[in-house]
PDB file of C-alpha atoms in Angstrom:
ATOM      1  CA  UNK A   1     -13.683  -5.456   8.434  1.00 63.00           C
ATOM      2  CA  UNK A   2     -15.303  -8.034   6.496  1.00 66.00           C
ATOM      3  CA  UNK A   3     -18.692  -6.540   7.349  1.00 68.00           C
ATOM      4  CA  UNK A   4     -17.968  -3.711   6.185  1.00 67.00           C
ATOM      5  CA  UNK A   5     -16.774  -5.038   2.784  1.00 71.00           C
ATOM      6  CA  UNK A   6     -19.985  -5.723   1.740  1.00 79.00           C
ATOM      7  CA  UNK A   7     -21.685  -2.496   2.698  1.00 84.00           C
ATOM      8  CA  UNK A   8     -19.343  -0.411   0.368  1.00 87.00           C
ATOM      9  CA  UNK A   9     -21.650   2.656   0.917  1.00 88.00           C
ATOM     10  CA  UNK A  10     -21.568   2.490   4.577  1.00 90.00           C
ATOM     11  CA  UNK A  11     -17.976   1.874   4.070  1.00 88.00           C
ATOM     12  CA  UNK A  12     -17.346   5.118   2.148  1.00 92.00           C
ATOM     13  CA  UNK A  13     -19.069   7.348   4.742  1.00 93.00           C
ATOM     14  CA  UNK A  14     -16.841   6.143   7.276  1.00 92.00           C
ATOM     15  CA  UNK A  15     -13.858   6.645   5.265  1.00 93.00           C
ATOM     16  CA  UNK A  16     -14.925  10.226   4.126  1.00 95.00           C
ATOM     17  CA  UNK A  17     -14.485  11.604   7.797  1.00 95.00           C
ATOM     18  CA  UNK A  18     -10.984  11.095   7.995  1.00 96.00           C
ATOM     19  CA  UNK A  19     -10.719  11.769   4.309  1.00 95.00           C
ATOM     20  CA  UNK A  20     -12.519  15.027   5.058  1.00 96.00           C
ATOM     21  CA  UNK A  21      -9.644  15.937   7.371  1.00 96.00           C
ATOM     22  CA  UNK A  22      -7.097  14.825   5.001  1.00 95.00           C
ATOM     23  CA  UNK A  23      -8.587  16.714   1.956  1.00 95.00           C
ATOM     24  CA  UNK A  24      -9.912  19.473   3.727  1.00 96.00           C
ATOM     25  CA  UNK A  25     -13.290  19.522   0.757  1.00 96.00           C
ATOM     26  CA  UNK A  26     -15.963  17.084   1.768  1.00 95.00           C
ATOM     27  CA  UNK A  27     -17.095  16.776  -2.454  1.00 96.00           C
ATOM     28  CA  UNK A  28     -13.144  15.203  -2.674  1.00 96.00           C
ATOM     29  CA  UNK A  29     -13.271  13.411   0.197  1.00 96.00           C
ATOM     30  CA  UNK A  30     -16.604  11.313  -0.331  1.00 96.00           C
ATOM     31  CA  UNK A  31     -15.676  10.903  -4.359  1.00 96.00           C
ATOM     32  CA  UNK A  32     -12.208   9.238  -3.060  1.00 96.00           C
ATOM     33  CA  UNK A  33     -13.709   7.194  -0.479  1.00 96.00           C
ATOM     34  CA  UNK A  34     -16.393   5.825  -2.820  1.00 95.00           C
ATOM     35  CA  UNK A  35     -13.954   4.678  -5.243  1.00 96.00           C
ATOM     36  CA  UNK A  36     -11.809   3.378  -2.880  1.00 95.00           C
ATOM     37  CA  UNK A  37     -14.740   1.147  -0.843  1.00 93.00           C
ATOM     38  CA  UNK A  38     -16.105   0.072  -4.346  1.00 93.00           C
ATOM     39  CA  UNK A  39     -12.193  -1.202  -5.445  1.00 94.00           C
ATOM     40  CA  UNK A  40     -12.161  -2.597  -1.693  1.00 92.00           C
ATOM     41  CA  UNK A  41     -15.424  -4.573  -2.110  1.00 90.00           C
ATOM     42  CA  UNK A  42     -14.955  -5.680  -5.362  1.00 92.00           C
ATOM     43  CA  UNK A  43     -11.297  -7.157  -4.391  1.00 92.00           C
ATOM     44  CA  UNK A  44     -12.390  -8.755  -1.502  1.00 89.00           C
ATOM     45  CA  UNK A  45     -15.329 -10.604  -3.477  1.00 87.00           C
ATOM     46  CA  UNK A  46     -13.263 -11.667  -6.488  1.00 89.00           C
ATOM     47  CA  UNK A  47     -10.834 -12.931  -3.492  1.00 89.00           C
ATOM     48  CA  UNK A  48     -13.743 -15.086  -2.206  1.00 86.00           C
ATOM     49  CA  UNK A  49     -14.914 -16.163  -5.644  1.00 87.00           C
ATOM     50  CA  UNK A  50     -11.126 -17.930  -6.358  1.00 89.00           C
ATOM     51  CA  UNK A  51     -10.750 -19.188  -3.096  1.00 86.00           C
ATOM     52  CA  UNK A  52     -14.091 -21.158  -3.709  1.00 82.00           C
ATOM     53  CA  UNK A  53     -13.108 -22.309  -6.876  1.00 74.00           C
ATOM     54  CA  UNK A  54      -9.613 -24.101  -5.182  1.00 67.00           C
ATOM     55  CA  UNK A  55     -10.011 -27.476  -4.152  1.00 65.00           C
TER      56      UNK A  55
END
């Protein structure tokens, strides 16, 4: 998982297939999953970023 957190494109095509499913409209489904693999990535770096900054 933490591969694919900092590939947040390759991250959104995968989670536009199932999305596709859930949606049923591809144009939803890859807008949702970009936002959501961009928030994902961006969390899990500002995560890293503190957790260096801890002693």
């Amino acid at each position: 998982m933490k591969q694919l957190l900092h590939k947040p494109l390759f991250f959104a095509f995968l989670l536009s297939i199932p999305l596709w499913i859930v949606f049923n409209n591809y144009i939803v489904a890859i807008t949702v999953s970009l936002l959501v693999a961009f928030l994902a990535s961006m969390c899990y770096s500002l995560y890293q970023m503190n957790r260096k900054k801890k002693p």
